[in-house]
PDB file of C-alpha atoms in Angstrom:
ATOM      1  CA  UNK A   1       0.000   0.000   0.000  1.00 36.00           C
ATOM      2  CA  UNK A   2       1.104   3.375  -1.080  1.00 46.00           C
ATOM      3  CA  UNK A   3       1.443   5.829   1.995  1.00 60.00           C
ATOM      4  CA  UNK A   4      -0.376   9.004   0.814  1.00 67.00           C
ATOM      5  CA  UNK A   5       1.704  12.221   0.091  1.00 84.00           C
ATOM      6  CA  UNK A   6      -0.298  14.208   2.432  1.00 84.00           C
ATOM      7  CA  UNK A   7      -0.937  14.898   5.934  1.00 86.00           C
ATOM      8  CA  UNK A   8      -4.368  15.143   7.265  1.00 88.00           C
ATOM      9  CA  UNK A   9      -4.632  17.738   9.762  1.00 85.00           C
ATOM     10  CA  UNK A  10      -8.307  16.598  10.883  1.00 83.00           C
ATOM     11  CA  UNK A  11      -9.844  13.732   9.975  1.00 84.00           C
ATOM     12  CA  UNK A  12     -13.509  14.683  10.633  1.00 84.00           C
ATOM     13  CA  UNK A  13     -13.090  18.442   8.932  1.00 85.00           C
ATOM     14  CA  UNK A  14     -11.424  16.583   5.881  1.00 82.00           C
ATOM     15  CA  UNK A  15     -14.513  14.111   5.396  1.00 85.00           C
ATOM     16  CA  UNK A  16     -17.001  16.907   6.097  1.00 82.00           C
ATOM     17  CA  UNK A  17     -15.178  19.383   3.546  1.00 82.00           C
ATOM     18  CA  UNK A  18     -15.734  16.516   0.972  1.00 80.00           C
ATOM     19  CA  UNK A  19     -19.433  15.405   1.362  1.00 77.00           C
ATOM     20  CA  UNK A  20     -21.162  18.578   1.876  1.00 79.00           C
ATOM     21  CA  UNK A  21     -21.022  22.134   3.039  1.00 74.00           C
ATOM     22  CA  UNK A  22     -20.224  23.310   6.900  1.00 68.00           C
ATOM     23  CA  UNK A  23     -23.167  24.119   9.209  1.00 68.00           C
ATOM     24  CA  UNK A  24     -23.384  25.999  12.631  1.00 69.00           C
ATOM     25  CA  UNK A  25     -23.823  22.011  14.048  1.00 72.00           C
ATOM     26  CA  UNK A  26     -20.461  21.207  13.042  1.00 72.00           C
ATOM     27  CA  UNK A  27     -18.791  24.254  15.340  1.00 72.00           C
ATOM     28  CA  UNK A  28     -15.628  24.783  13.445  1.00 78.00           C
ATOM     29  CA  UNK A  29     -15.332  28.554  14.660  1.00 80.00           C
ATOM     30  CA  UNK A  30     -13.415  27.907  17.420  1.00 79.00           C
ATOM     31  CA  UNK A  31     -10.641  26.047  15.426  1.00 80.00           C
ATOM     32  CA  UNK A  32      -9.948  28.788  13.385  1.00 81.00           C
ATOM     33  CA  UNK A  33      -6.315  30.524  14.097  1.00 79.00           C
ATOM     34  CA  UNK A  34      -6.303  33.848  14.562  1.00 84.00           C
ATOM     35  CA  UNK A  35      -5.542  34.411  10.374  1.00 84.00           C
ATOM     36  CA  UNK A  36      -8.708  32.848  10.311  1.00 83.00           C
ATOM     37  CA  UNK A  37      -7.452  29.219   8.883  1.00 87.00           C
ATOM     38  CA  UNK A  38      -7.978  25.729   9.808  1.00 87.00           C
ATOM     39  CA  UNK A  39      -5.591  23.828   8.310  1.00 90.00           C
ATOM     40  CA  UNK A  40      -6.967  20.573   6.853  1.00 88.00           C
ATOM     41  CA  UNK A  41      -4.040  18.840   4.571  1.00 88.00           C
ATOM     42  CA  UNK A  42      -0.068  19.197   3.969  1.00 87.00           C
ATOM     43  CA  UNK A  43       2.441  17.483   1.717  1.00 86.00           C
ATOM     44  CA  UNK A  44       4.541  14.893   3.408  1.00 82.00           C
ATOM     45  CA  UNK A  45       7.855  16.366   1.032  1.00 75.00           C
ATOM     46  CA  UNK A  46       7.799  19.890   3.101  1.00 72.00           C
ATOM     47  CA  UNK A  47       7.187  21.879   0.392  1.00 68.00           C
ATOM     48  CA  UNK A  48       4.882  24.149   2.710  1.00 84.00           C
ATOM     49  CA  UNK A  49       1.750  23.108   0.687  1.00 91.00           C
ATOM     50  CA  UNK A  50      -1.360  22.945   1.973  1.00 91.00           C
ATOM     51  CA  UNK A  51      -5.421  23.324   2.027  1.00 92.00           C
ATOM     52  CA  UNK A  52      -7.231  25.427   4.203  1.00 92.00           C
ATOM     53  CA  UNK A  53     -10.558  26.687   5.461  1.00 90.00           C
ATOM     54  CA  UNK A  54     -10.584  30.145   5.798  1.00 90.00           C
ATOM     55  CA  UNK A  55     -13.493  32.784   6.457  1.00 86.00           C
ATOM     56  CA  UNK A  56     -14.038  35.086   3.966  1.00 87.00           C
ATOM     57  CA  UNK A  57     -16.731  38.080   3.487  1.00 87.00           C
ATOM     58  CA  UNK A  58     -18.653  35.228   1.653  1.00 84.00           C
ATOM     59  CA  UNK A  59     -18.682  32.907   4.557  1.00 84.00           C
ATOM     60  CA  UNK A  60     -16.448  29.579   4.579  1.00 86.00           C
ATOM     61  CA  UNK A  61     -14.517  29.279   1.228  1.00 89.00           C
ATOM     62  CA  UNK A  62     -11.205  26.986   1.039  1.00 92.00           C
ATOM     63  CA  UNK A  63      -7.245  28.098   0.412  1.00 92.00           C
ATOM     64  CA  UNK A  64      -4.031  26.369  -1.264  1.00 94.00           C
ATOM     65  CA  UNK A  65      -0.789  27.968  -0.478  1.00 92.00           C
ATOM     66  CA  UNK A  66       2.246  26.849  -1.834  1.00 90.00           C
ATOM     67  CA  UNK A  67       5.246  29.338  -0.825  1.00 82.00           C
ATOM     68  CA  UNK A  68       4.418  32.444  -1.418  1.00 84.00           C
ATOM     69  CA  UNK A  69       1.375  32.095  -3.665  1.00 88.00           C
ATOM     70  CA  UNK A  70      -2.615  31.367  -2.640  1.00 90.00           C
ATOM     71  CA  UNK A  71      -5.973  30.976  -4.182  1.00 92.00           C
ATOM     72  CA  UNK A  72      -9.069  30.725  -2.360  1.00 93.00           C
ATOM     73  CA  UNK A  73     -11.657  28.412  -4.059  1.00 92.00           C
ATOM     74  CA  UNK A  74     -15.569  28.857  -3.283  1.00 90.00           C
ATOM     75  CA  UNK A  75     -15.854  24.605  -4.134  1.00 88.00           C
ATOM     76  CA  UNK A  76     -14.426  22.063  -2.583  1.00 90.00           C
ATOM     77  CA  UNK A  77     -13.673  20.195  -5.544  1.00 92.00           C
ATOM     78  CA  UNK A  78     -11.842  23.382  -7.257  1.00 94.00           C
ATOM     79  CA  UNK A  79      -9.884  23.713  -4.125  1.00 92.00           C
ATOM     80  CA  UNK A  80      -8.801  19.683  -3.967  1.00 91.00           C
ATOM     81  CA  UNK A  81      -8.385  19.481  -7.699  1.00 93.00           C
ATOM     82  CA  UNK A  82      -5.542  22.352  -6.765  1.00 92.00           C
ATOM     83  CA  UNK A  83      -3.881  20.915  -4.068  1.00 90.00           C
ATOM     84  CA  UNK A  84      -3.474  17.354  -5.788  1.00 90.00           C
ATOM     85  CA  UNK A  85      -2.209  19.053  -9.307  1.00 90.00           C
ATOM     86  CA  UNK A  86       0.472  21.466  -6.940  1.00 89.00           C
ATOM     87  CA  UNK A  87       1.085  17.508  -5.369  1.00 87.00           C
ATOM     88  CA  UNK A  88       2.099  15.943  -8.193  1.00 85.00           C
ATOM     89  CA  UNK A  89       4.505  18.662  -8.806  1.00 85.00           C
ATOM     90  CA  UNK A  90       6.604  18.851  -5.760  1.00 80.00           C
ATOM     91  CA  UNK A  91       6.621  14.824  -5.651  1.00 75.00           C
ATOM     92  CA  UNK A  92       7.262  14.219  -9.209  1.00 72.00           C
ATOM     93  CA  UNK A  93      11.602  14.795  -8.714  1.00 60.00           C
ATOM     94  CA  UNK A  94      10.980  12.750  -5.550  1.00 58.00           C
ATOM     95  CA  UNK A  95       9.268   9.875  -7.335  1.00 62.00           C
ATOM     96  CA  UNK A  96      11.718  10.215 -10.150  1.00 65.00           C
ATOM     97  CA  UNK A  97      14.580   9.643  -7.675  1.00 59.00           C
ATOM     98  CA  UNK A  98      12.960   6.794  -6.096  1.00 63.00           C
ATOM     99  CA  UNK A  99      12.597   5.286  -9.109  1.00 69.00           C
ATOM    100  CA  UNK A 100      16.847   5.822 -10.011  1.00 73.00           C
ATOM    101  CA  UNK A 101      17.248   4.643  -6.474  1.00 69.00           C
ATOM    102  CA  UNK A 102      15.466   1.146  -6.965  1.00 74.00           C
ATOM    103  CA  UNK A 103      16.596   0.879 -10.540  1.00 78.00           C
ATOM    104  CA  UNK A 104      20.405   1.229  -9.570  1.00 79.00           C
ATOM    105  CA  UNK A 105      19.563  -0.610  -6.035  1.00 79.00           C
ATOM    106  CA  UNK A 106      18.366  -3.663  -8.960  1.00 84.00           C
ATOM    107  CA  UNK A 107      21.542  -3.234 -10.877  1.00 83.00           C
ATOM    108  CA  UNK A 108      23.507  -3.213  -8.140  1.00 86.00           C
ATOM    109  CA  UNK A 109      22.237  -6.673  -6.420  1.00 85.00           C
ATOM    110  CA  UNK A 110      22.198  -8.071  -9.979  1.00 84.00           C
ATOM    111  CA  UNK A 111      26.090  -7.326 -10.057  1.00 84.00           C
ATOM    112  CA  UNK A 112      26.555  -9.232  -6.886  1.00 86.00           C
ATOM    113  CA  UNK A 113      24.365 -12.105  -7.891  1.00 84.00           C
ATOM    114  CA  UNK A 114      26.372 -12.777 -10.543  1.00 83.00           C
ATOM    115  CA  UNK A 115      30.126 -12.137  -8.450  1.00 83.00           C
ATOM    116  CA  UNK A 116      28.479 -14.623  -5.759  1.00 83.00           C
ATOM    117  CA  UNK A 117      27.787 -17.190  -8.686  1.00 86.00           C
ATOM    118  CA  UNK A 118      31.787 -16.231 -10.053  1.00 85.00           C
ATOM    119  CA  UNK A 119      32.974 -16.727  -6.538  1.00 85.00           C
ATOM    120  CA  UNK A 120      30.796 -19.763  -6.113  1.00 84.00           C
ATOM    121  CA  UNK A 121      32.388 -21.614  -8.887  1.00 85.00           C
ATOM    122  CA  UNK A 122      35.754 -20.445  -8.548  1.00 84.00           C
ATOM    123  CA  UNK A 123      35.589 -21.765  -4.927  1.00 84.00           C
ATOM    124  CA  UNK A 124      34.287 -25.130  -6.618  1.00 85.00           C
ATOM    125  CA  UNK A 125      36.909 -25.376  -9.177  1.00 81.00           C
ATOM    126  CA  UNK A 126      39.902 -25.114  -6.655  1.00 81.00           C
ATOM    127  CA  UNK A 127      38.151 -27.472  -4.536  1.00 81.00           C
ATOM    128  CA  UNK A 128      38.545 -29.724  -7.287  1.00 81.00           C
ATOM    129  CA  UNK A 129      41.736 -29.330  -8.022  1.00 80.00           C
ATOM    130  CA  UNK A 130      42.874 -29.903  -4.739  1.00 76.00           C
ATOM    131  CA  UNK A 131      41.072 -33.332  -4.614  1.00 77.00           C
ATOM    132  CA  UNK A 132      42.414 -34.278  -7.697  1.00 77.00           C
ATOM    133  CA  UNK A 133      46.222 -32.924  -6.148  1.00 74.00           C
ATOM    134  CA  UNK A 134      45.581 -34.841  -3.304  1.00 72.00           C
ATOM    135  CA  UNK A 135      44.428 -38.037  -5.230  1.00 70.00           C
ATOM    136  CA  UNK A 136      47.441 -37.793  -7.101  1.00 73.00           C
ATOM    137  CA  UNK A 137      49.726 -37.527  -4.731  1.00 70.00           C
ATOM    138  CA  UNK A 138      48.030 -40.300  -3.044  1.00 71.00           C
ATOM    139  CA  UNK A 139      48.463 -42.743  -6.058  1.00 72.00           C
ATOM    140  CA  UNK A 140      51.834 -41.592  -6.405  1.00 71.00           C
ATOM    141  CA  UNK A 141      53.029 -42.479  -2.672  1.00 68.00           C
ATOM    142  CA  UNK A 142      51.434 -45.961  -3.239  1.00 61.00           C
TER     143      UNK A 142
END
């Protein structure tokens, strides 16, 4: 199982934020910071990524920062659609090094497989030349 590249802040925000909209029942106003944020996700790479709920003049709406930059997004969706794309970007040289990593780790073990079968058989073939020394020199002191 792949571990996901993202941090969930809160578990019960996160699944509300995905199947419908926030009510007064679901008192998130005292989690806000005092920006007016409740961080819900982050990436795993620290890339300081992440998706917020913020207040706005329009009521709850729903933020991506990445460095520097941030959107707000009315939706949900918009808002997740964001945060996976800006994702995939700051993993992508990570993934691509993983993947070098476990194709050289391959090569590598491959290389010794085949020393260990070298060494294996050169161990074998001296071994048998010393029996066949020794026999001789048996036969010959006879």
């Amino acid at each position: 199982m792949q571990k996901n590249k993202y941090r969930i802040h809160s578990n019960v925000l996160f699944e509300i934020a995905q199947s419908r909209s926030f009510t007064e029942k679901d008192n998130i106003e005292e989690r806000f910071d005092e920006e007016g944020k409740i961080k819900l996700l982050s990436d795993r790479a620290g890339a300081d990524l992440s998706l917020s709920i913020v207040k706005t003049e329009d009521g709850i709406a729903y933020s991506v920062k990445w460095d520097d930059s941030e959107e707000v997004f009315k939706g949900w969706n918009m808002a997740w659609e964001e945060f996976i794309w800006c994702l995939g970007v700051v993993n992508k040289p990570l993934e691509e090094a993983a993947k070098k990593a476990a194709e050289e780790a391959k090569r590598r073990a491959a290389e010794e497989a085949l020393l260990a079968e070298e060494n294996a058989e050169l161990e074998e073939a001296v071994a048998e030349e010393a029996s066949t020394e020794e026999a001789s020199a048996e036969e010959s002191s006879k």
